[in-house]
């Protein structure tokens, strides 16, 4: 995904999100739980833009794990960019690395980490192979 081994990989997707007043906590910065909401919004935006099917009656994603490293507080008003990267593709899971950065200053890192998404059959509760559309987009 890069043309230079020292360069930052190209994101799978970058979502722009405006910080809302209601996202703030008593310390006047974005509450740490809201970071998960921002990340979810970015993942859903990315998945909805994939060509082909990534979910159906027999295969849908669930979040199995999340790691968030809080680097700086996000303040209001503000705009952030959520960058998503493919860290790992498994048989039925995908690890999506993420970076939350300032929209105006991409060197200002608010959060990084990853989430593990597993595709499962909702009727059986068992994991299923990753959809081909997802494999194609992430590789």
mmCIF file of C-alpha atoms in Angstrom, residues 43-123:
data_model
loop_
_atom_site.group_PDB
_atom_site.id
_atom_site.type_symbol
_atom_site.label_atom_id
_atom_site.label_comp_id
_atom_site.label_asym_id
_atom_site.label_seq_id
_atom_site.Cartn_x
_atom_site.Cartn_y
_atom_site.Cartn_z
ATOM 1 C CA UNK A 43 -15.894 1.772 9.752
ATOM 2 C CA UNK A 44 -19.545 1.885 8.688
ATOM 3 C CA UNK A 45 -18.818 4.645 6.150
ATOM 4 C CA UNK A 46 -15.973 2.551 4.720
ATOM 5 C CA UNK A 47 -18.008 -0.663 4.560
ATOM 6 C CA UNK A 48 -20.940 1.088 2.862
ATOM 7 C CA UNK A 49 -18.610 2.307 0.113
ATOM 8 C CA UNK A 50 -17.228 -1.144 -0.713
ATOM 9 C CA UNK A 51 -18.159 -2.517 -4.104
ATOM 10 C CA UNK A 52 -19.939 -5.796 -3.515
ATOM 11 C CA UNK A 53 -21.601 -7.355 -0.515
ATOM 12 C CA UNK A 54 -19.930 -7.234 2.897
ATOM 13 C CA UNK A 55 -22.986 -8.323 4.918
ATOM 14 C CA UNK A 56 -26.098 -10.419 4.357
ATOM 15 C CA UNK A 57 -28.500 -12.673 6.270
ATOM 16 C CA UNK A 58 -25.717 -15.239 6.848
ATOM 17 C CA UNK A 59 -22.662 -13.031 7.414
ATOM 18 C CA UNK A 60 -22.355 -9.840 9.409
ATOM 19 C CA UNK A 61 -19.542 -8.203 11.376
ATOM 20 C CA UNK A 62 -19.335 -8.003 15.146
ATOM 21 C CA UNK A 63 -16.606 -6.297 17.124
ATOM 22 C CA UNK A 64 -14.577 -8.844 19.087
ATOM 23 C CA UNK A 65 -11.894 -6.587 20.603
ATOM 24 C CA UNK A 66 -10.758 -2.978 20.709
ATOM 25 C CA UNK A 67 -7.555 -1.212 21.685
ATOM 26 C CA UNK A 68 -7.479 2.559 22.000
ATOM 27 C CA UNK A 69 -4.391 4.518 22.920
ATOM 28 C CA UNK A 70 -5.469 7.993 23.982
ATOM 29 C CA UNK A 71 -2.693 10.401 22.980
ATOM 30 C CA UNK A 72 -4.266 13.880 23.262
ATOM 31 C CA UNK A 73 -7.676 15.209 24.299
ATOM 32 C CA UNK A 74 -9.987 16.281 21.486
ATOM 33 C CA UNK A 75 -11.534 19.690 22.094
ATOM 34 C CA UNK A 76 -14.597 21.471 20.783
ATOM 35 C CA UNK A 77 -15.018 23.008 18.299
ATOM 36 C CA UNK A 78 -13.019 20.769 16.055
ATOM 37 C CA UNK A 79 -12.807 18.463 13.082
ATOM 38 C CA UNK A 80 -11.064 15.127 13.138
ATOM 39 C CA UNK A 81 -10.102 12.613 10.502
ATOM 40 C CA UNK A 82 -10.393 8.911 11.249
ATOM 41 C CA UNK A 83 -7.904 6.911 9.190
ATOM 42 C CA UNK A 84 -8.530 3.171 8.826
ATOM 43 C CA UNK A 85 -5.900 0.604 7.830
ATOM 44 C CA UNK A 86 -5.938 -3.150 7.369
ATOM 45 C CA UNK A 87 -3.598 -4.583 10.011
ATOM 46 C CA UNK A 88 -4.538 -8.242 9.494
ATOM 47 C CA UNK A 89 -6.895 -10.419 7.466
ATOM 48 C CA UNK A 90 -7.800 -13.792 8.942
ATOM 49 C CA UNK A 91 -10.200 -16.492 7.778
ATOM 50 C CA UNK A 92 -13.231 -14.897 9.441
ATOM 51 C CA UNK A 93 -11.765 -11.791 11.061
ATOM 52 C CA UNK A 94 -10.155 -8.509 10.153
ATOM 53 C CA UNK A 95 -8.045 -6.305 12.383
ATOM 54 C CA UNK A 96 -8.647 -2.670 11.480
ATOM 55 C CA UNK A 97 -5.974 -0.277 12.714
ATOM 56 C CA UNK A 98 -7.058 3.315 13.231
ATOM 57 C CA UNK A 99 -5.708 6.795 13.811
ATOM 58 C CA UNK A 100 -7.765 9.777 14.951
ATOM 59 C CA UNK A 101 -5.967 12.934 13.850
ATOM 60 C CA UNK A 102 -6.705 16.640 13.651
ATOM 61 C CA UNK A 103 -8.282 17.562 10.307
ATOM 62 C CA UNK A 104 -6.149 20.704 9.988
ATOM 63 C CA UNK A 105 -2.904 19.232 11.370
ATOM 64 C CA UNK A 106 -2.342 15.589 10.465
ATOM 65 C CA UNK A 107 0.696 15.478 12.774
ATOM 66 C CA UNK A 108 -1.621 15.960 15.771
ATOM 67 C CA UNK A 109 -2.525 12.415 16.844
ATOM 68 C CA UNK A 110 -5.416 12.069 19.281
ATOM 69 C CA UNK A 111 -5.751 8.288 19.316
ATOM 70 C CA UNK A 112 -4.455 5.146 17.665
ATOM 71 C CA UNK A 113 -5.075 1.443 18.078
ATOM 72 C CA UNK A 114 -7.186 -1.230 16.427
ATOM 73 C CA UNK A 115 -10.389 -3.215 16.503
ATOM 74 C CA UNK A 116 -10.945 -6.850 15.592
ATOM 75 C CA UNK A 117 -14.086 -7.532 13.606
ATOM 76 C CA UNK A 118 -15.345 -11.097 13.164
ATOM 77 C CA UNK A 119 -17.894 -12.076 10.531
ATOM 78 C CA UNK A 120 -20.518 -14.424 11.922
ATOM 79 C CA UNK A 121 -23.790 -16.060 10.990
ATOM 80 C CA UNK A 122 -26.415 -14.416 13.216
ATOM 81 C CA UNK A 123 -28.612 -17.545 13.212
#
